[in-house]
Amino acid sequence: GRFDLLRMAYTRFLSDVPQAFFDFCEEQKYWLEEYCLFMAIKTSVDSAGWMDWPDELRTRNKEILEKYKEQLKEILKIGVPTGLQQALYSVANLVIQTEVNSFGSDEITRANASTGVSIANQFDGILYQIAIAPALAVLPYVSQNVGAKKMKRAKESIWKGLFITLILGGGIGALSAIFSAQLSSIMSSNPEVIKFSQQKMVLVSSTYFICGINEIVGAALKGMGKPIVPMICTMIYMCGIRFLWVWFIYPLNENLTFLYLVWPIGWALSIVTILFFLIPRYKQLKSSMEKEKQRAITASQSKAQFLANMSHEIRTPLNTVIGMNEMILRENKDESIDEYAQHIKSASQMLLSLI
């Protein structure tokens, strides 16, 4: 649809944003925020027309709109760092690709290396999607269970995601490394190109499960309300460390296998850093929820004790009233008083059944 086309155009536009765009946003901000809210709500109701929106949205109920704004802030809080994180991956890979393109002492070697790595990148792209797929499921699942105060289920989803990543990412990555020559030969018959492709696939493909684990723990931390840490880890370990590796470490041993070591090293360092924040965050949320649960139990027990005490305190005088009323019913001969006594009996029995 046209919205998909517009989103594609916007993605390309972000690669080189002119100053005129920011000037426009500043000049037109009096209506842009409202329009953004309108489009966000439209998306949340499956792009339904305004007439088909719920009444509270069509009539601009202030409380409902404020809730939507708060929800949008939470979405942006997680979505923007996640988007930046994916963009940083592209920048980091470009740094490595630039170094590969200049590898070798002659044009033929450089061309073969560049082609070989490009072939390896095609298979790496498939492996990357497989490796991060569990993380895409873990993020909303953890977030929902944290919101529902079910930390045990959130923890289970993380472990299941890690298990799936190890099986799928590790298994398919190992097969990709083992059959790297056969896979590379699908796209090229040049032995030198195949060798360069193998060189990357054997090392990177076989360790792609580490990337998946990094994505899982990062997604878990985002789901627990800390999206900035994974983004910073990406900046440092997937982008910054690659610059340092290419400029200062790789020149010590100009071998492409040595160059590719930056991938698993960066992933491993990122995992350790994220776990440093994830484990305390999990314990903090769990402790907080247990305290809330204990407070709720204490409040419930106090309420039950209060009701029990009140029931006892009310039953004692009520039984006296019922007993005295029974005496009136037995001994009274006046019909009007008898009618009043019957009302007292009926009301007393109803009150007694309630307490």
Coordinates of C-alpha atoms in Angstrom, one line a residue, residues 1 28 34-35 50 84 134 147 161 176 204 220 222 257 288 291 311 318 333 337:
G1 CA 0.0 0.0 0.0
Q28 CA 5.0 23.3 11.7
E34 CA -1.3 16.0 16.7
Y35 CA -0.9 14.4 13.3
W50 CA -11.9 7.6 11.7
L84 CA 19.6 2.8 16.1
P134 CA 14.1 -16.0 19.0
G147 CA 4.0 -5.9 33.1
G161 CA 15.0 -18.4 23.6
S176 CA 27.2 -23.7 7.1
V204 CA 31.8 -16.4 11.6
A220 CA 15.4 -9.4 27.7
K222 CA 14.8 -4.1 26.8
T257 CA 40.8 -14.8 9.6
S288 CA 9.9 -5.5 44.1
K291 CA 7.2 -7.1 48.2
S311 CA -18.7 -10.5 62.4
L318 CA -27.7 -9.5 67.1
K333 CA -51.3 -11.1 71.7
I337 CA -46.9 -5.6 67.6

